[in-house]
């Protein structure tokens, strides 16, 4: 049984560790990640907001290119207190994951668990399985190498010592998608492949060390406990300066090259996996071999035959997974959970856009809003559009139902220099969202008097974003300073609302 503290600690290690280990070569780039003003009739509070200056003037002082749209409401009454361009639809970035969390809870339930199974065909006698062994994915986005090791141990405990038949892997519970967002560079770990099975968030660990005049390289599926090498992903050092990485699907392998002039003395990075079923099968074979069970090279099957259950792994309950997804803003979790929710509703998705369209229909029907149009569940795709007023209505309703706020993480208030202000009178729980030249924040703030407000802030310079080439997507010129100004504006708006509507 998982305790919440245990699970969140484990999630922190699993989700945060890849970022800490993802040091790219020195020249390889890494992710850091016209409207009118409508004023509600908030009495004295509204007067204080007006006294502080019009919202339009307030926003103009931010010197932020592009568009800004925002709205705030009191959660008890649902009354909108202040808004700017509240009907304008802008990219929500990862704020969209709040919608995905609500969609999953409504479709699957807080106690839903994903199950990964080891199945067999034929008969087991005297330790010999006279049939095939099947690794069957259950859509678990948090499956890792440790779990496959546990399944291999359970297989041995079930009495299997030898498998005479083949080794199969099934990933057909969800559609196979080579990358979450095709506009992202091939090598970014936050846009891996999606399928009905995942391992280590569909990221493989690449490590290099200087060895004489060359480098030794390794590709593995490491956790803190295990470090199995993989054969389905290969790396070759190429004598060049740029591009830093190239990728090709060659002979059924994830084939990478890296520029020698970018490597330096050594380092490591997590790279995306494009063939999740092969990756999981590769690692499971290694774990089974460690228990004396030799398996043949895996073959992917499109459908599950009638089979006997030998071992299984259950994920933590959905509410804990959603809390981790929102805290660490994991894209793969959002996509796999979102598509599972769509399938559960009887609408087997053909892909991310198809599933996201079903989620958009659901949110419009459930919350009575129309200005929400998603192309995925993570917010990575820039074509998604959400209006602040629409999301604000969702947040107010969700707050009253007690469904979303417990899943959101605390958002620290900062001073003008970006330092966290301890014991700040305004307490915020929210979901952030960041793309290059796109920044969002949505959630709840509690004022010093205890008044709770729901708010949404979107900012986007879509023209600047459109000028970025695919190769520059990790860190384009000007994006970092723009996003920094956008986040400073978010803090200022929260201060404004907390002071104006605190009583």
Tab-separated table of C-alpha atoms in Angstrom:
chain	number	residue	atom	x	y	z
A	1	UNK	CA	0.000	0.000	0.000
A	2	UNK	CA	1.324	3.436	-0.952
A	3	UNK	CA	1.278	6.271	1.569
A	4	UNK	CA	0.950	9.763	0.139
A	5	UNK	CA	4.259	10.836	1.629
A	6	UNK	CA	6.040	7.781	0.218
A	7	UNK	CA	4.546	8.214	-3.205
A	8	UNK	CA	5.309	11.915	-3.512
A	9	UNK	CA	8.875	11.313	-2.351
A	10	UNK	CA	9.251	8.604	-4.973
A	11	UNK	CA	7.647	10.807	-7.586
A	12	UNK	CA	10.065	13.590	-6.754
A	13	UNK	CA	12.987	11.244	-7.328
A	14	UNK	CA	11.565	9.840	-10.548
A	15	UNK	CA	10.421	13.122	-12.052
A	16	UNK	CA	13.071	15.495	-10.784
A	17	UNK	CA	16.139	13.269	-11.115
A	18	UNK	CA	16.132	13.251	-14.919
A	19	UNK	CA	16.343	17.047	-14.949
A	20	UNK	CA	19.269	16.993	-12.544
A	21	UNK	CA	21.076	14.456	-14.718
A	22	UNK	CA	20.167	16.077	-18.018
A	23	UNK	CA	23.317	18.163	-18.434
A	24	UNK	CA	23.670	18.571	-22.144
A	25	UNK	CA	26.909	19.167	-24.019
A	26	UNK	CA	27.987	22.769	-23.578
A	27	UNK	CA	26.551	23.880	-26.881
A	28	UNK	CA	23.469	21.679	-26.606
A	29	UNK	CA	20.436	23.659	-25.563
A	30	UNK	CA	18.163	22.639	-22.713
A	31	UNK	CA	14.588	23.615	-21.851
A	32	UNK	CA	14.237	25.888	-18.892
A	33	UNK	CA	11.229	25.625	-19.572
A	34	UNK	CA	-6.488	44.436	-28.056
A	35	UNK	CA	-9.070	44.210	-25.525
A	36	UNK	CA	-11.396	46.134	-23.325
A	37	UNK	CA	-11.328	46.158	-19.561
A	38	UNK	CA	-14.313	44.743	-17.718
A	39	UNK	CA	-14.735	45.676	-14.057
A	40	UNK	CA	-17.182	43.855	-11.826
A	41	UNK	CA	-19.274	45.593	-9.190
A	42	UNK	CA	-17.153	44.578	-6.233
A	43	UNK	CA	-18.163	47.552	-4.080
A	44	UNK	CA	-15.358	48.960	-1.962
A	45	UNK	CA	-12.951	46.349	-3.260
A	46	UNK	CA	-13.623	47.400	-6.832
A	47	UNK	CA	-13.071	50.997	-5.805
A	48	UNK	CA	-9.668	50.093	-4.380
A	49	UNK	CA	-8.771	48.380	-7.646
A	50	UNK	CA	-9.794	51.485	-9.550
A	51	UNK	CA	-7.812	53.645	-7.159
A	52	UNK	CA	-4.763	51.531	-7.954
A	53	UNK	CA	-5.224	52.474	-11.609
A	54	UNK	CA	-7.074	50.816	-14.458
A	55	UNK	CA	-6.107	47.271	-15.230
A	56	UNK	CA	-5.305	48.255	-18.791
A	57	UNK	CA	-2.824	50.894	-17.589
A	58	UNK	CA	-1.418	48.450	-15.074
A	59	UNK	CA	-0.756	45.871	-17.789
A	60	UNK	CA	0.742	48.406	-20.176
A	61	UNK	CA	3.469	49.165	-17.636
A	62	UNK	CA	4.715	45.578	-17.894
A	63	UNK	CA	6.412	46.329	-21.227
A	64	UNK	CA	5.474	42.849	-22.393
A	65	UNK	CA	5.136	42.307	-26.129
A	66	UNK	CA	2.240	40.282	-27.467
A	67	UNK	CA	-1.109	39.793	-25.768
A	68	UNK	CA	-2.097	39.555	-22.104
A	69	UNK	CA	-5.472	38.258	-20.963
A	70	UNK	CA	-6.575	37.715	-17.369
A	71	UNK	CA	-9.585	37.395	-15.094
A	72	UNK	CA	-10.273	37.012	-11.369
A	73	UNK	CA	-13.399	35.993	-9.465
A	74	UNK	CA	-14.534	35.377	-5.901
A	75	UNK	CA	-15.062	31.630	-5.510
A	76	UNK	CA	-18.068	31.674	-3.155
A	77	UNK	CA	-20.297	33.803	-5.356
A	78	UNK	CA	-18.521	33.165	-8.635
A	79	UNK	CA	-18.673	36.902	-9.344
A	80	UNK	CA	-16.019	38.137	-11.742
A	81	UNK	CA	-14.171	41.011	-10.088
A	82	UNK	CA	-11.822	42.197	-12.795
A	83	UNK	CA	-10.772	41.092	-16.264
A	84	UNK	CA	-8.820	42.150	-19.302
A	85	UNK	CA	-9.425	40.483	-22.655
A	86	UNK	CA	-11.166	37.724	-20.774
A	87	UNK	CA	-12.783	36.303	-23.914
A	88	UNK	CA	-9.538	36.209	-25.909
A	89	UNK	CA	-8.251	32.683	-26.533
A	90	UNK	CA	-4.512	32.247	-25.998
A	91	UNK	CA	-2.183	29.235	-25.645
A	92	UNK	CA	-2.539	27.883	-22.080
A	93	UNK	CA	0.789	25.978	-22.046
A	94	UNK	CA	0.915	23.589	-19.067
A	95	UNK	CA	-1.973	25.308	-17.282
A	96	UNK	CA	-3.940	22.941	-19.531
A	97	UNK	CA	-2.912	20.067	-17.251
A	98	UNK	CA	-5.440	21.348	-14.693
A	99	UNK	CA	-8.187	20.589	-17.232
A	100	UNK	CA	-6.667	17.159	-17.891
A	101	UNK	CA	-6.690	16.405	-14.154
A	102	UNK	CA	-10.395	17.266	-13.873
A	103	UNK	CA	-11.164	15.269	-17.028
A	104	UNK	CA	-9.340	12.217	-15.680
A	105	UNK	CA	-11.015	12.398	-12.271
A	106	UNK	CA	-14.445	12.629	-13.872
A	107	UNK	CA	-13.780	9.823	-16.361
A	108	UNK	CA	-11.671	7.388	-14.315
A	109	UNK	CA	-12.209	8.219	-10.634
A	110	UNK	CA	-9.663	9.141	-7.971
A	111	UNK	CA	-8.936	5.487	-7.110
A	112	UNK	CA	-8.216	4.311	-10.652
A	113	UNK	CA	-4.954	2.369	-11.051
A	114	UNK	CA	-3.038	1.416	-14.179
A	115	UNK	CA	-1.967	-2.228	-14.397
A	116	UNK	CA	1.017	-3.705	-16.229
A	117	UNK	CA	0.798	-7.483	-16.660
A	118	UNK	CA	2.969	-10.483	-17.451
A	119	UNK	CA	0.827	-13.033	-19.288
A	120	UNK	CA	1.435	-16.471	-20.734
A	121	UNK	CA	-0.061	-18.727	-23.358
A	122	UNK	CA	0.315	-22.485	-23.256
A	123	UNK	CA	1.084	-24.486	-20.134
A	124	UNK	CA	3.565	-24.207	-17.287
A	125	UNK	CA	5.007	-27.477	-16.065
A	126	UNK	CA	8.144	-28.176	-14.080
A	127	UNK	CA	9.250	-24.554	-14.441
A	128	UNK	CA	8.989	-24.687	-18.243
A	129	UNK	CA	6.486	-22.451	-20.015
A	130	UNK	CA	5.466	-24.204	-23.232
A	131	UNK	CA	4.046	-21.106	-24.838
A	132	UNK	CA	4.625	-17.398	-25.213
A	133	UNK	CA	5.330	-14.803	-22.537
A	134	UNK	CA	3.694	-11.394	-22.964
A	135	UNK	CA	4.545	-8.051	-21.396
A	136	UNK	CA	1.222	-6.201	-21.607
A	137	UNK	CA	1.208	-2.449	-21.090
A	138	UNK	CA	-1.647	-0.950	-19.134
A	139	UNK	CA	-1.041	2.714	-19.949
A	140	UNK	CA	0.925	3.375	-16.744
A	141	UNK	CA	2.962	6.557	-17.336
A	142	UNK	CA	4.997	6.018	-14.146
A	143	UNK	CA	6.246	2.509	-14.867
A	144	UNK	CA	10.005	2.393	-14.301
A	145	UNK	CA	12.921	-0.025	-14.341
A	146	UNK	CA	12.407	-0.913	-10.670
A	147	UNK	CA	8.877	-2.068	-11.438
A	148	UNK	CA	10.066	-4.280	-14.291
A	149	UNK	CA	12.623	-5.783	-11.915
A	150	UNK	CA	9.792	-6.555	-9.486
A	151	UNK	CA	7.770	-8.172	-12.270
A	152	UNK	CA	10.753	-10.337	-13.250
A	153	UNK	CA	11.132	-11.450	-9.631
A	154	UNK	CA	7.407	-12.225	-9.481
A	155	UNK	CA	7.716	-14.264	-12.666
A	156	UNK	CA	10.369	-16.419	-11.045
A	157	UNK	CA	8.246	-16.717	-7.912
A	158	UNK	CA	5.376	-17.942	-10.097
A	159	UNK	CA	7.589	-20.896	-11.010
A	160	UNK	CA	8.848	-19.885	-14.447
A	161	UNK	CA	12.412	-20.985	-15.145
A	162	UNK	CA	12.352	-21.362	-18.904
A	163	UNK	CA	10.211	-19.991	-21.747
A	164	UNK	CA	10.051	-22.257	-24.798
A	165	UNK	CA	7.870	-19.920	-26.832
A	166	UNK	CA	8.373	-16.333	-27.914
A	167	UNK	CA	8.487	-13.106	-25.947
A	168	UNK	CA	5.809	-10.608	-26.934
A	169	UNK	CA	5.098	-7.020	-25.934
A	170	UNK	CA	1.701	-5.333	-26.262
A	171	UNK	CA	1.301	-1.571	-26.297
A	172	UNK	CA	-2.079	-1.394	-28.027
A	173	UNK	CA	-4.059	0.059	-25.147
A	174	UNK	CA	-3.306	3.536	-26.486
A	175	UNK	CA	-2.400	4.740	-29.987
A	176	UNK	CA	1.279	4.899	-30.929
A	177	UNK	CA	2.529	8.451	-31.381
A	178	UNK	CA	6.177	9.154	-32.189
A	179	UNK	CA	6.332	12.491	-30.353
A	180	UNK	CA	3.958	14.659	-28.344
A	181	UNK	CA	4.705	17.752	-30.421
A	182	UNK	CA	6.339	17.343	-33.829
A	183	UNK	CA	7.482	20.981	-33.769
A	184	UNK	CA	9.948	20.222	-30.961
A	185	UNK	CA	13.579	19.225	-31.640
A	186	UNK	CA	14.163	15.469	-31.811
A	187	UNK	CA	16.368	15.335	-28.713
A	188	UNK	CA	14.208	17.057	-26.070
A	189	UNK	CA	13.109	14.712	-23.304
A	190	UNK	CA	9.823	16.515	-22.679
A	191	UNK	CA	8.389	15.382	-26.031
A	192	UNK	CA	8.865	11.600	-26.146
A	193	UNK	CA	6.770	8.998	-27.897
A	194	UNK	CA	3.422	7.907	-26.467
A	195	UNK	CA	1.969	4.391	-26.520
A	196	UNK	CA	0.121	1.923	-24.317
A	197	UNK	CA	3.338	1.148	-22.446
A	198	UNK	CA	5.956	3.563	-21.132
A	199	UNK	CA	9.176	3.200	-19.172
A	200	UNK	CA	11.065	5.853	-17.234
A	201	UNK	CA	8.786	8.486	-18.805
A	202	UNK	CA	10.001	7.208	-22.192
A	203	UNK	CA	13.458	8.632	-21.688
A	204	UNK	CA	16.791	6.840	-22.031
A	205	UNK	CA	19.930	7.958	-20.223
A	206	UNK	CA	22.889	8.935	-22.392
A	207	UNK	CA	26.270	9.291	-20.693
A	208	UNK	CA	29.671	10.098	-22.174
A	209	UNK	CA	33.211	10.148	-20.823
A	210	UNK	CA	36.485	11.185	-22.388
A	211	UNK	CA	38.587	8.161	-23.355
A	212	UNK	CA	41.901	9.198	-24.854
A	213	UNK	CA	41.225	11.069	-28.078
A	214	UNK	CA	37.646	9.819	-28.226
A	215	UNK	CA	34.716	9.220	-25.862
A	216	UNK	CA	33.057	6.192	-24.356
A	217	UNK	CA	29.267	6.379	-24.540
A	218	UNK	CA	26.508	4.421	-22.813
A	219	UNK	CA	22.735	4.248	-23.137
A	220	UNK	CA	20.859	2.836	-20.155
A	221	UNK	CA	17.518	2.729	-18.356
A	222	UNK	CA	18.779	3.751	-14.966
A	223	UNK	CA	17.007	4.337	-11.714
A	224	UNK	CA	18.656	4.898	-8.351
A	225	UNK	CA	18.703	1.102	-7.897
A	226	UNK	CA	19.411	-0.322	-11.357
A	227	UNK	CA	21.381	0.673	-14.429
A	228	UNK	CA	20.611	-1.798	-17.238
A	229	UNK	CA	22.167	-1.003	-20.611
A	230	UNK	CA	19.797	-1.001	-23.567
A	231	UNK	CA	20.303	-2.218	-27.108
A	232	UNK	CA	17.287	-0.555	-28.746
A	233	UNK	CA	18.881	2.912	-28.484
A	234	UNK	CA	22.330	3.567	-29.934
A	235	UNK	CA	24.641	6.568	-29.914
A	236	UNK	CA	27.480	7.370	-32.307
A	237	UNK	CA	29.937	10.246	-31.854
A	238	UNK	CA	30.216	12.207	-35.108
A	239	UNK	CA	33.102	14.509	-36.017
A	240	UNK	CA	31.223	17.794	-36.328
A	241	UNK	CA	30.201	20.912	-34.434
A	242	UNK	CA	26.515	21.135	-35.348
A	243	UNK	CA	23.871	19.902	-35.154
A	244	UNK	CA	24.514	18.655	-31.647
A	245	UNK	CA	22.159	15.668	-32.081
A	246	UNK	CA	20.583	13.810	-34.980
A	247	UNK	CA	17.983	11.056	-34.734
A	248	UNK	CA	16.817	8.312	-37.083
A	249	UNK	CA	14.673	5.200	-36.717
A	250	UNK	CA	17.101	2.767	-38.310
A	251	UNK	CA	16.583	-1.011	-38.475
A	252	UNK	CA	14.136	-0.893	-35.589
A	253	UNK	CA	16.505	1.066	-33.338
A	254	UNK	CA	16.548	4.588	-31.955
A	255	UNK	CA	19.760	5.676	-33.697
A	256	UNK	CA	21.396	8.863	-32.427
A	257	UNK	CA	24.520	10.786	-33.295
A	258	UNK	CA	26.136	13.511	-31.189
A	259	UNK	CA	28.616	16.183	-32.269
A	260	UNK	CA	32.105	15.509	-30.958
A	261	UNK	CA	32.835	19.209	-30.584
A	262	UNK	CA	29.939	19.555	-28.149
A	263	UNK	CA	30.955	16.824	-25.711
A	264	UNK	CA	33.746	18.255	-23.597
A	265	UNK	CA	35.222	15.925	-20.970
A	266	UNK	CA	32.025	14.164	-20.010
A	267	UNK	CA	28.397	14.498	-19.000
A	268	UNK	CA	24.948	12.983	-19.320
A	269	UNK	CA	21.498	13.722	-20.631
A	270	UNK	CA	18.094	12.052	-20.837
A	271	UNK	CA	16.965	11.603	-24.438
A	272	UNK	CA	13.444	10.750	-25.602
A	273	UNK	CA	12.483	7.216	-26.551
A	274	UNK	CA	10.626	6.828	-29.852
A	275	UNK	CA	9.938	3.069	-29.574
A	276	UNK	CA	8.456	2.595	-26.078
A	277	UNK	CA	7.410	-1.053	-26.504
A	278	UNK	CA	10.890	-2.061	-27.651
A	279	UNK	CA	12.434	-0.089	-24.790
A	280	UNK	CA	10.301	-1.742	-22.099
A	281	UNK	CA	10.804	-5.207	-23.618
A	282	UNK	CA	14.566	-4.679	-23.848
A	283	UNK	CA	14.820	-3.799	-20.157
A	284	UNK	CA	12.454	-6.572	-19.036
A	285	UNK	CA	14.575	-9.150	-20.867
A	286	UNK	CA	17.604	-7.925	-18.898
A	287	UNK	CA	15.732	-8.139	-15.606
A	288	UNK	CA	14.407	-11.614	-16.397
A	289	UNK	CA	17.892	-12.785	-17.335
A	290	UNK	CA	19.129	-11.631	-13.937
A	291	UNK	CA	16.705	-14.200	-12.475
A	292	UNK	CA	17.901	-16.955	-14.784
A	293	UNK	CA	15.027	-16.614	-17.250
A	294	UNK	CA	16.259	-16.229	-20.820
A	295	UNK	CA	13.797	-14.631	-23.229
A	296	UNK	CA	13.945	-14.384	-26.996
A	297	UNK	CA	14.046	-11.013	-28.721
A	298	UNK	CA	10.677	-9.351	-28.290
A	299	UNK	CA	8.031	-9.069	-30.967
A	300	UNK	CA	5.311	-6.460	-30.751
A	301	UNK	CA	1.755	-7.802	-31.037
A	302	UNK	CA	-1.257	-5.767	-32.098
A	303	UNK	CA	-3.809	-7.685	-30.033
A	304	UNK	CA	-3.795	-9.731	-26.851
A	305	UNK	CA	-4.467	-13.451	-27.152
A	306	UNK	CA	-6.299	-15.438	-24.513
A	307	UNK	CA	-3.685	-15.778	-21.806
A	308	UNK	CA	-2.987	-16.568	-18.150
A	309	UNK	CA	-1.929	-13.888	-15.680
A	310	UNK	CA	1.444	-14.618	-14.072
A	311	UNK	CA	2.375	-11.284	-12.479
A	312	UNK	CA	1.187	-7.705	-12.400
A	313	UNK	CA	2.153	-4.244	-11.212
A	314	UNK	CA	-0.398	-1.642	-10.124
A	315	UNK	CA	0.265	2.065	-10.268
A	316	UNK	CA	-0.559	4.346	-7.335
A	317	UNK	CA	-4.153	5.668	-7.324
A	318	UNK	CA	-4.982	8.327	-9.869
A	319	UNK	CA	-5.329	11.229	-7.441
A	320	UNK	CA	-1.727	10.791	-6.280
A	321	UNK	CA	-0.526	10.484	-9.861
A	322	UNK	CA	-2.345	13.677	-10.822
A	323	UNK	CA	-0.774	15.511	-7.905
A	324	UNK	CA	2.658	14.464	-9.168
A	325	UNK	CA	1.732	15.302	-12.767
A	326	UNK	CA	0.710	18.830	-11.778
A	327	UNK	CA	3.638	19.390	-9.434
A	328	UNK	CA	6.292	18.349	-11.945
A	329	UNK	CA	4.295	19.267	-15.076
A	330	UNK	CA	5.107	15.961	-16.762
A	331	UNK	CA	3.877	15.943	-20.364
A	332	UNK	CA	3.879	12.184	-20.878
A	333	UNK	CA	1.742	11.649	-17.785
A	334	UNK	CA	-0.789	14.180	-19.030
A	335	UNK	CA	-1.047	12.593	-22.473
A	336	UNK	CA	-1.298	8.977	-21.297
A	337	UNK	CA	-3.750	9.772	-18.523
A	338	UNK	CA	-5.811	12.002	-20.812
A	339	UNK	CA	-6.065	9.397	-23.580
A	340	UNK	CA	-6.909	6.687	-21.045
A	341	UNK	CA	-9.746	8.896	-19.808
A	342	UNK	CA	-11.041	9.289	-23.351
A	343	UNK	CA	-10.900	5.537	-23.951
A	344	UNK	CA	-12.736	4.932	-20.676
A	345	UNK	CA	-15.541	7.145	-21.934
A	346	UNK	CA	-15.976	4.767	-24.872
A	347	UNK	CA	-14.239	7.037	-27.380
A	348	UNK	CA	-11.034	5.192	-28.264
A	349	UNK	CA	-8.803	8.011	-29.516
A	350	UNK	CA	-6.959	7.876	-32.828
A	351	UNK	CA	-4.313	10.265	-31.493
A	352	UNK	CA	-3.653	13.219	-29.226
A	353	UNK	CA	-5.745	15.712	-31.192
A	354	UNK	CA	-8.680	13.336	-31.285
A	355	UNK	CA	-8.504	12.722	-27.537
A	356	UNK	CA	-8.004	16.403	-26.736
A	357	UNK	CA	-11.037	17.278	-28.859
A	358	UNK	CA	-13.108	14.870	-26.760
A	359	UNK	CA	-11.784	16.537	-23.592
A	360	UNK	CA	-12.705	19.938	-25.023
A	361	UNK	CA	-16.248	18.720	-25.714
A	362	UNK	CA	-16.447	17.340	-22.195
A	363	UNK	CA	-15.354	20.577	-20.523
A	364	UNK	CA	-17.784	22.599	-22.611
A	365	UNK	CA	-20.675	20.300	-21.697
A	366	UNK	CA	-19.815	19.952	-18.007
A	367	UNK	CA	-18.947	23.565	-17.263
A	368	UNK	CA	-21.009	25.409	-19.861
A	369	UNK	CA	-18.054	27.133	-21.520
A	370	UNK	CA	-17.186	27.305	-25.202
A	371	UNK	CA	-13.794	29.013	-25.467
A	372	UNK	CA	-11.605	25.964	-24.775
A	373	UNK	CA	-10.015	24.186	-27.743
A	374	UNK	CA	-7.204	21.759	-26.937
A	375	UNK	CA	-4.930	19.833	-29.315
A	376	UNK	CA	-3.342	17.695	-26.595
A	377	UNK	CA	-3.590	17.048	-22.857
A	378	UNK	CA	-0.277	18.559	-21.775
A	379	UNK	CA	-0.409	22.031	-23.311
A	380	UNK	CA	2.826	21.452	-25.238
A	381	UNK	CA	1.129	21.968	-28.589
A	382	UNK	CA	0.962	25.694	-29.242
A	383	UNK	CA	-2.264	25.434	-31.277
A	384	UNK	CA	-4.347	24.918	-28.118
A	385	UNK	CA	-6.435	27.944	-27.181
A	386	UNK	CA	-8.228	28.825	-23.941
A	387	UNK	CA	-9.965	32.035	-22.870
A	388	UNK	CA	-9.366	33.198	-19.267
A	389	UNK	CA	-13.079	33.668	-18.590
A	390	UNK	CA	-13.813	30.090	-19.660
A	391	UNK	CA	-11.103	28.572	-17.493
A	392	UNK	CA	-12.082	30.866	-14.619
A	393	UNK	CA	-15.585	29.400	-14.631
A	394	UNK	CA	-14.094	25.896	-14.555
A	395	UNK	CA	-11.857	26.808	-11.613
A	396	UNK	CA	-14.697	28.310	-9.580
A	397	UNK	CA	-16.895	25.241	-10.111
A	398	UNK	CA	-14.033	22.844	-9.380
A	399	UNK	CA	-13.158	24.731	-6.186
A	400	UNK	CA	-16.713	24.378	-4.887
A	401	UNK	CA	-16.590	20.652	-5.632
A	402	UNK	CA	-13.256	20.341	-3.788
A	403	UNK	CA	-11.662	18.512	-6.691
A	404	UNK	CA	-8.756	20.566	-8.004
A	405	UNK	CA	-7.238	22.748	-5.290
A	406	UNK	CA	-5.918	19.783	-3.211
A	407	UNK	CA	-3.944	18.643	-6.272
A	408	UNK	CA	-2.278	21.971	-7.025
A	409	UNK	CA	1.082	22.952	-5.615
A	410	UNK	CA	1.872	26.096	-3.657
A	411	UNK	CA	3.036	28.987	-5.776
A	412	UNK	CA	5.555	31.145	-3.893
A	413	UNK	CA	5.271	34.906	-3.862
A	414	UNK	CA	8.493	36.715	-4.760
A	415	UNK	CA	9.934	40.193	-4.393
A	416	UNK	CA	11.118	42.458	-7.206
A	417	UNK	CA	14.410	40.573	-7.398
A	418	UNK	CA	12.740	37.193	-7.728
A	419	UNK	CA	13.465	36.065	-4.163
A	420	UNK	CA	10.788	34.057	-2.345
A	421	UNK	CA	9.002	36.084	0.327
A	422	UNK	CA	8.512	33.918	3.392
A	423	UNK	CA	5.256	34.286	5.338
A	424	UNK	CA	3.686	36.356	2.582
A	425	UNK	CA	0.073	37.253	3.528
A	426	UNK	CA	-1.217	36.033	0.151
A	427	UNK	CA	-1.199	32.253	-0.269
A	428	UNK	CA	-1.397	30.862	-3.783
A	429	UNK	CA	-1.981	27.358	-5.152
A	430	UNK	CA	-1.804	27.243	-8.920
A	431	UNK	CA	-0.631	25.569	-12.117
A	432	UNK	CA	2.052	27.298	-14.114
A	433	UNK	CA	2.588	27.046	-17.849
A	434	UNK	CA	5.655	28.025	-19.846
A	435	UNK	CA	6.584	27.813	-23.502
A	436	UNK	CA	8.904	30.153	-25.352
A	437	UNK	CA	7.100	33.523	-25.448
A	438	UNK	CA	4.088	31.939	-23.726
A	439	UNK	CA	3.397	32.086	-19.986
A	440	UNK	CA	0.320	31.118	-18.013
A	441	UNK	CA	-0.832	30.816	-14.432
A	442	UNK	CA	-4.184	29.663	-13.129
A	443	UNK	CA	-5.423	28.704	-9.693
A	444	UNK	CA	-6.475	30.164	-6.383
A	445	UNK	CA	-5.252	32.838	-4.004
A	446	UNK	CA	-6.226	33.297	-0.375
A	447	UNK	CA	-5.932	36.846	0.916
A	448	UNK	CA	-4.832	37.844	4.393
A	449	UNK	CA	-8.489	38.050	5.438
A	450	UNK	CA	-9.225	34.550	4.203
A	451	UNK	CA	-11.099	35.547	1.047
A	452	UNK	CA	-10.422	33.027	-1.742
A	453	UNK	CA	-10.194	34.154	-5.352
A	454	UNK	CA	-9.842	32.137	-8.538
A	455	UNK	CA	-7.689	33.668	-11.263
A	456	UNK	CA	-6.287	33.030	-14.729
A	457	UNK	CA	-3.414	34.902	-16.399
A	458	UNK	CA	-2.295	34.179	-19.972
A	459	UNK	CA	0.410	36.004	-21.921
A	460	UNK	CA	1.665	35.159	-25.390
A	461	UNK	CA	3.727	36.751	-28.122
A	462	UNK	CA	2.673	34.424	-30.916
A	463	UNK	CA	4.482	36.441	-33.597
A	464	UNK	CA	7.815	36.111	-31.791
A	465	UNK	CA	7.153	32.414	-31.260
A	466	UNK	CA	6.340	31.902	-34.937
A	467	UNK	CA	9.771	33.228	-35.884
A	468	UNK	CA	11.573	30.471	-33.924
A	469	UNK	CA	13.022	27.681	-36.043
A	470	UNK	CA	12.576	24.091	-34.925
A	471	UNK	CA	16.273	23.824	-34.096
A	472	UNK	CA	16.055	26.867	-31.806
A	473	UNK	CA	13.047	25.718	-29.796
A	474	UNK	CA	14.975	24.968	-26.595
A	475	UNK	CA	16.373	28.437	-25.981
A	476	UNK	CA	15.619	31.045	-28.648
A	477	UNK	CA	16.959	34.565	-28.375
A	478	UNK	CA	14.846	36.834	-26.205
A	479	UNK	CA	12.539	34.118	-24.840
A	480	UNK	CA	14.106	33.885	-21.411
A	481	UNK	CA	13.853	37.615	-20.674
A	482	UNK	CA	10.303	37.734	-22.068
A	483	UNK	CA	9.167	34.863	-19.871
A	484	UNK	CA	10.858	36.468	-16.866
A	485	UNK	CA	8.862	39.672	-17.428
A	486	UNK	CA	5.675	37.641	-17.839
A	487	UNK	CA	6.227	35.916	-14.503
A	488	UNK	CA	6.941	39.251	-12.822
A	489	UNK	CA	3.612	40.519	-14.165
A	490	UNK	CA	1.843	37.476	-12.717
A	491	UNK	CA	3.234	38.284	-9.272
A	492	UNK	CA	2.149	41.909	-9.597
A	493	UNK	CA	-1.380	40.955	-10.637
A	494	UNK	CA	-1.710	38.593	-7.681
A	495	UNK	CA	-0.519	41.359	-5.349
A	496	UNK	CA	-3.040	43.736	-6.901
A	497	UNK	CA	-5.928	41.345	-6.491
A	498	UNK	CA	-4.924	40.232	-3.022
A	499	UNK	CA	-4.819	43.820	-1.799
A	500	UNK	CA	-7.886	45.040	-3.698
A	501	UNK	CA	-10.242	42.184	-2.937
A	502	UNK	CA	-8.907	41.019	0.418
A	503	UNK	CA	-11.991	42.027	2.422
